[in-house]
Coordinates of C-alpha atoms in Angstrom, one line a residue:
M1 CA -17.0 69.5 33.4
A2 CA -15.6 71.0 30.2
D3 CA -12.1 70.3 31.4
I4 CA -13.0 66.3 32.2
T5 CA -14.8 66.3 28.5
A6 CA -11.7 67.6 26.8
A7 CA -9.4 65.5 28.8
R8 CA -11.5 62.4 28.0
D9 CA -11.7 63.2 24.1
A10 CA -8.1 64.1 23.8
A11 CA -7.3 60.6 25.4
L12 CA -9.6 58.8 23.4
A13 CA -8.2 60.4 20.1
E14 CA -4.8 59.7 21.0
I15 CA -5.3 56.2 22.0
A16 CA -7.2 55.4 18.7
S17 CA -4.1 56.8 16.7
A18 CA -1.7 54.4 18.6
V19 CA 0.5 52.3 16.2
S20 CA 2.4 50.0 18.5
L21 CA 2.0 48.3 21.9
D22 CA 4.9 50.3 23.1
D23 CA 3.1 53.4 22.2
L24 CA -0.1 52.2 24.3
T25 CA 2.0 51.2 27.2
S26 CA 3.2 54.9 27.6
M27 CA -0.5 56.0 27.1
T28 CA -1.8 53.9 29.8
T29 CA 0.5 55.7 32.3
R30 CA -0.5 59.0 30.9
F31 CA -4.2 58.6 30.8
A32 CA -5.2 55.9 33.4
G33 CA -2.1 56.1 36.0
K34 CA -2.5 57.9 39.2
K35 CA -0.5 60.6 37.8
G36 CA -2.5 60.9 35.0
E37 CA -4.5 63.8 33.4
L38 CA -8.0 62.7 34.4
A39 CA -6.5 61.5 37.9
G40 CA -5.0 65.1 38.1
L41 CA -8.6 66.5 37.7
K42 CA -9.6 64.7 40.8
K43 CA -7.4 66.7 42.9
Q44 CA -9.2 69.8 41.8
L45 CA -12.6 68.3 43.0
G46 CA -11.7 70.0 46.5
S47 CA -12.2 73.4 45.4
V48 CA -15.6 72.8 44.2
E49 CA -18.0 74.4 46.7
S50 CA -21.3 72.9 46.0
I51 CA -21.7 69.3 47.1
D52 CA -23.9 68.6 44.1
D53 CA -21.5 69.8 41.5
K54 CA -18.8 68.0 43.3
K55 CA -20.8 64.6 42.8
A56 CA -21.5 65.4 39.2
A57 CA -17.8 66.1 38.5
G58 CA -16.7 63.1 40.4
A59 CA -19.1 61.1 38.4
A60 CA -17.8 62.4 35.2
I61 CA -14.4 61.8 36.0
N62 CA -14.9 58.1 36.9
E63 CA -17.2 57.8 33.5
A64 CA -14.2 59.4 31.5
M65 CA -11.6 57.1 33.3
A66 CA -13.8 54.0 32.3
A67 CA -14.2 55.0 28.9
V68 CA -10.4 55.4 28.6
D69 CA -9.7 52.1 30.3
A70 CA -12.1 50.4 27.8
A71 CA -10.5 52.2 24.8
L72 CA -7.0 51.1 25.9
D73 CA -8.0 47.4 26.1
D74 CA -9.8 47.7 22.8
R75 CA -6.9 49.0 21.1
R76 CA -4.5 46.9 22.9
G77 CA -6.3 44.0 21.5
E78 CA -6.4 45.4 17.9
L79 CA -2.9 45.9 18.0
R80 CA -1.9 42.4 19.4
S81 CA -4.1 40.9 16.6
E82 CA -2.1 43.1 14.0
A83 CA 1.2 42.1 15.6
L84 CA 0.3 38.4 15.3
A85 CA -0.9 38.8 11.7
A86 CA 2.3 40.5 10.8
R87 CA 4.3 37.7 12.4
V88 CA 2.3 34.9 10.7
E89 CA 2.8 36.8 7.4
A90 CA 6.5 37.2 8.0
E91 CA 6.9 33.5 8.9
R92 CA 4.6 32.0 6.1
L93 CA 5.8 29.0 4.2
D94 CA 4.9 28.4 0.7
L95 CA 3.0 25.2 0.6
T96 CA 1.6 25.5 -2.7
E97 CA 3.1 22.2 -3.9
F98 CA 0.9 20.4 -1.2
M99 CA -2.1 22.3 -2.3
T100 CA -2.0 20.6 -5.8
K101 CA -3.5 17.3 -6.6
P102 CA -1.2 14.8 -4.7
S103 CA 1.1 12.9 -6.9
R104 CA 0.8 9.3 -5.4
G105 CA 2.6 6.1 -6.3
K106 CA 0.8 3.1 -7.8
A107 CA 0.9 -0.7 -7.6
H108 CA 3.9 -2.3 -9.3
L109 CA 3.1 -4.0 -12.8
V110 CA 3.4 -7.5 -11.0
T111 CA 1.3 -6.4 -8.0
Q112 CA -1.5 -5.1 -10.2
A113 CA -1.4 -8.6 -12.1
W114 CA -1.0 -10.5 -8.8
E115 CA -4.3 -8.7 -7.3
R116 CA -6.0 -9.1 -10.4
L117 CA -5.5 -12.9 -10.6
E118 CA -6.3 -13.2 -7.0
D119 CA -9.7 -11.4 -7.5
V120 CA -10.5 -13.7 -10.5
F121 CA -9.9 -17.0 -8.8
V122 CA -11.6 -15.9 -5.7
G123 CA -14.6 -15.0 -7.7
M124 CA -14.4 -18.6 -9.1
G125 CA -14.5 -20.0 -5.7
F126 CA -11.0 -20.4 -4.7
R127 CA -9.2 -19.4 -1.5
V128 CA -5.8 -17.7 -1.4
A129 CA -3.2 -19.8 0.5
E130 CA 0.3 -18.8 1.5
G131 CA 3.6 -20.4 2.8
P132 CA 7.1 -19.6 3.6
E133 CA 9.5 -18.8 0.8
V134 CA 12.5 -20.4 2.9
E135 CA 11.6 -24.1 2.3
T136 CA 12.8 -27.6 3.1
D137 CA 13.8 -29.7 0.1
W138 CA 11.3 -32.4 1.4
H139 CA 8.4 -29.7 0.7
N140 CA 9.9 -28.3 -2.4
F141 CA 11.1 -31.4 -4.1
E142 CA 10.6 -34.8 -2.5
A143 CA 6.9 -34.4 -1.4
L144 CA 6.2 -33.4 -5.0
N145 CA 7.5 -36.6 -6.6
M146 CA 11.2 -35.0 -7.3
G147 CA 13.7 -37.5 -6.2
E148 CA 17.3 -37.0 -5.3
G149 CA 18.3 -37.6 -8.8
H150 CA 16.2 -34.6 -10.3
P151 CA 18.1 -32.0 -12.1
A152 CA 16.3 -29.3 -10.5
R153 CA 17.6 -30.0 -7.2
G154 CA 21.2 -29.2 -8.0
E155 CA 23.0 -25.9 -6.9
F156 CA 23.1 -25.0 -10.7
D157 CA 19.4 -24.4 -10.4
T158 CA 18.4 -23.8 -6.7
L159 CA 19.8 -21.3 -4.1
F160 CA 20.4 -23.2 -0.9
V161 CA 20.8 -21.4 2.5
D162 CA 22.9 -21.8 5.4
H163 CA 20.3 -23.3 8.0
V164 CA 20.0 -26.4 9.6
P165 CA 16.2 -27.1 10.3
P166 CA 15.5 -29.4 13.4
G167 CA 16.3 -32.9 12.5
G168 CA 17.8 -32.0 9.3
T169 CA 21.3 -31.3 7.8
L170 CA 23.2 -28.7 6.2
G171 CA 21.9 -28.2 2.6
T172 CA 18.3 -29.3 3.0
T173 CA 17.0 -25.7 3.4
L174 CA 16.4 -23.6 0.3
L175 CA 14.6 -20.6 -1.3
R176 CA 11.6 -22.2 -2.8
T177 CA 11.9 -22.6 -6.5
H178 CA 8.0 -22.4 -7.1
T179 CA 5.0 -22.1 -5.0
S180 CA 4.1 -25.9 -5.3
P181 CA 5.2 -26.4 -1.7
V182 CA 2.3 -24.3 -0.5
Q183 CA -0.1 -27.3 -2.0
I184 CA 1.7 -29.8 0.2
R185 CA 1.3 -27.7 3.2
T186 CA -2.5 -27.1 2.5
M187 CA -3.0 -30.8 2.1
L188 CA -1.2 -31.5 5.4
T189 CA -3.3 -28.9 7.3
Q190 CA -6.7 -28.7 5.7
E191 CA -9.2 -31.5 5.2
P192 CA -10.5 -31.8 1.4
P193 CA -12.4 -30.7 -0.4
I194 CA -9.6 -28.1 -1.4
Y195 CA -10.0 -25.3 -3.7
V196 CA -6.8 -22.6 -3.2
I197 CA -4.4 -20.7 -5.3
A198 CA -1.1 -19.8 -4.1
P199 CA 0.7 -16.9 -5.4
G200 CA 4.0 -16.0 -4.2
R201 CA 7.7 -14.9 -4.8
V202 CA 10.1 -17.7 -6.0
F203 CA 13.9 -17.9 -6.5
R204 CA 16.0 -19.6 -9.0
R205 CA 19.6 -19.5 -10.0
D206 CA 18.9 -17.8 -13.4
T207 CA 20.8 -15.3 -15.3
P208 CA 18.7 -12.0 -16.0
D209 CA 17.5 -11.6 -19.5
A210 CA 14.5 -10.6 -21.6
T211 CA 12.3 -13.5 -20.3
H212 CA 14.1 -14.6 -17.0
M213 CA 14.7 -13.2 -13.6
P214 CA 16.5 -14.8 -10.5
V215 CA 13.6 -13.7 -8.5
F216 CA 10.0 -13.8 -10.1
H217 CA 6.4 -14.6 -9.1
Q218 CA 4.2 -17.4 -9.7
I219 CA 0.6 -18.4 -9.1
E220 CA -0.5 -22.1 -8.6
G221 CA -4.0 -23.5 -8.1
L222 CA -5.0 -26.7 -6.4
V223 CA -8.3 -28.6 -6.5
I224 CA -8.7 -31.7 -4.5
D225 CA -12.0 -33.3 -4.2
R226 CA -14.0 -36.6 -5.1
D227 CA -14.4 -37.5 -8.8
I228 CA -12.2 -34.5 -10.2
S229 CA -11.3 -35.1 -13.8
M230 CA -9.3 -33.6 -16.8
A231 CA -12.5 -32.1 -17.7
D232 CA -12.8 -30.1 -14.5
L233 CA -9.4 -28.8 -15.3
A234 CA -10.1 -27.9 -18.7
G235 CA -13.2 -26.1 -17.9
T236 CA -11.5 -24.2 -14.9
I237 CA -8.8 -23.0 -17.5
E238 CA -11.2 -22.0 -20.0
A239 CA -13.3 -20.0 -17.3
F240 CA -10.3 -18.3 -15.9
T241 CA -9.1 -17.2 -19.5
H242 CA -12.4 -15.7 -20.1
A243 CA -12.5 -14.0 -16.7
F244 CA -9.1 -12.5 -17.0
F245 CA -8.5 -11.9 -20.7
G246 CA -12.3 -11.6 -22.0
K247 CA -14.8 -13.4 -24.2
G248 CA -12.5 -13.2 -27.2
W249 CA -9.6 -15.3 -25.6
N250 CA -9.6 -19.2 -25.5
S251 CA -7.6 -21.8 -23.9
R252 CA -6.1 -25.3 -25.1
L253 CA -4.2 -28.1 -23.4
R254 CA -1.2 -29.8 -24.7
P255 CA 0.3 -33.2 -23.5
S256 CA 3.4 -32.6 -21.6
Y257 CA 5.3 -34.2 -18.4
F258 CA 5.8 -32.9 -15.0
P259 CA 6.9 -35.3 -12.1
F260 CA 3.8 -33.9 -9.7
T261 CA 0.9 -34.5 -12.0
E262 CA 0.0 -37.4 -14.3
P263 CA -1.3 -37.1 -16.8
S264 CA 0.4 -33.5 -17.4
A265 CA -0.4 -30.8 -19.8
E266 CA 0.8 -27.3 -21.0
F267 CA -2.0 -24.8 -21.5
D268 CA -2.1 -22.2 -24.2
I269 CA -4.2 -19.0 -24.5
Q270 CA -5.5 -17.8 -27.9
R271 CA -5.5 -14.2 -28.7
P272 CA -8.5 -12.8 -30.5
D273 CA -6.5 -12.7 -33.7
G274 CA -6.0 -16.4 -33.6
S275 CA -2.4 -16.8 -32.4
W276 CA -1.6 -19.0 -29.5
I277 CA 0.6 -18.0 -26.5
E278 CA 2.0 -20.8 -24.0
L279 CA 1.0 -19.7 -20.5
G280 CA 1.8 -22.6 -18.0
G281 CA 1.7 -26.2 -16.9
C282 CA -1.1 -28.3 -15.4
G283 CA -2.3 -31.7 -14.8
M284 CA -3.8 -34.1 -12.3
V285 CA -2.1 -34.4 -9.1
H286 CA 0.1 -37.4 -8.9
P287 CA -0.9 -40.1 -6.5
N288 CA 2.5 -40.0 -4.8
V289 CA 1.9 -36.0 -4.4
L290 CA -1.6 -36.9 -2.7
A291 CA 0.0 -39.7 -0.5
A292 CA 2.9 -37.2 0.6
G293 CA 0.0 -34.9 1.4
G294 CA -1.8 -37.3 3.8
L295 CA -4.5 -38.0 1.4
D296 CA -5.6 -41.3 0.2
P297 CA -5.4 -41.5 -3.8
E298 CA -8.1 -43.9 -4.0
E299 CA -10.4 -41.6 -2.5
W300 CA -9.5 -38.1 -3.5
S301 CA -8.2 -36.8 -6.9
G302 CA -7.5 -33.4 -8.0
F303 CA -5.7 -31.2 -10.6
A304 CA -3.1 -28.4 -10.2
F305 CA -1.9 -25.6 -12.5
G306 CA 0.7 -22.9 -12.5
F307 CA 2.0 -20.1 -14.3
G308 CA 4.2 -16.7 -14.1
I309 CA 2.5 -13.5 -12.7
D310 CA 5.5 -11.6 -14.2
R311 CA 4.8 -13.0 -17.6
M312 CA 0.8 -12.4 -17.3
A313 CA 1.9 -8.8 -16.6
L314 CA 4.1 -8.7 -19.9
M315 CA 1.3 -10.2 -22.0
R316 CA -1.5 -7.9 -20.6
H317 CA 0.5 -4.7 -21.3
G318 CA 2.4 -5.8 -24.3
V319 CA 6.0 -5.4 -22.6
D320 CA 8.9 -7.2 -24.6
D321 CA 11.6 -7.2 -21.8
L322 CA 11.0 -8.5 -18.2
R323 CA 13.7 -6.5 -16.9
A324 CA 12.2 -3.2 -17.9
M325 CA 9.6 -3.9 -14.9
Y326 CA 12.4 -3.7 -12.3
A327 CA 14.6 -1.1 -13.8
D328 CA 13.0 1.8 -11.7
D329 CA 12.7 4.0 -15.1
L330 CA 10.0 6.6 -14.6
R331 CA 9.3 6.8 -18.3
F332 CA 8.5 3.1 -18.3
I333 CA 6.6 3.3 -14.7
E334 CA 4.4 6.1 -15.5
Q335 CA 2.6 4.5 -18.7
F336 CA 0.9 2.1 -16.3

């Protein structure tokens, strides 16, 4: 019995001191195999004369071997965990840059102004309308009371595309020069009353400078209803000015001319310091435009207005050069 106890204790101590799985593999053969030390003690049971002593010794050997097996399993699990931890540490990547506050992009200045304008007009009861950027000359010019002799229809101002629409001819498809075609498409597809705004990208054959770009953005508004007057137009622009710029700002209308409105006006906004800034054009929708949109000018009336979103962004942030918004200079972009 003393030999069994000594063999068990020696095996448990050596197992506990194993430092690798390879060491443990050799110990498994020595302590738990058929040729192991404890198994060798079993062979000596035949020399024990007393049956009771033989049973007691056999039970002790079985318990010792069970203890050794359990110790081997426990140490094997510990060594595997240690090996895995060592591998993880060796293969660990430094992801500290992703643990800091994310450095995310932000909306472009024009997008910020675009979304803010939409929010203001939707809050005033308007709906957002959209249309294609590649248009027919009928939607872009003729339906808006701009006949064939109008200078804007020449190639010096307009970008035409090599596409022939069904039933059309080459040279009758273009990149829209304003978002006003959306007004025509809305009138043709929606019964009055109509209260819509049409923001979007437009194209003109302009040389880039501090105030012009060949690709820029406009927003236009259209109201068609019964008994609409210039007073409704002036009130809408004044309400917009207060909602977008604040209570310290005001607006005014100045007589002007546009082929698609009659009477027409330019509208200005007044800064809190008293200075005025020209913002855009507006007026009562021309009867010819109403007729082109499939509406009876004797029954319906309306007003329209439009201005540049890019210019609104410039004014809101005090930027002097329109080109700065498209130069991708981080020193400029990170200011907003």
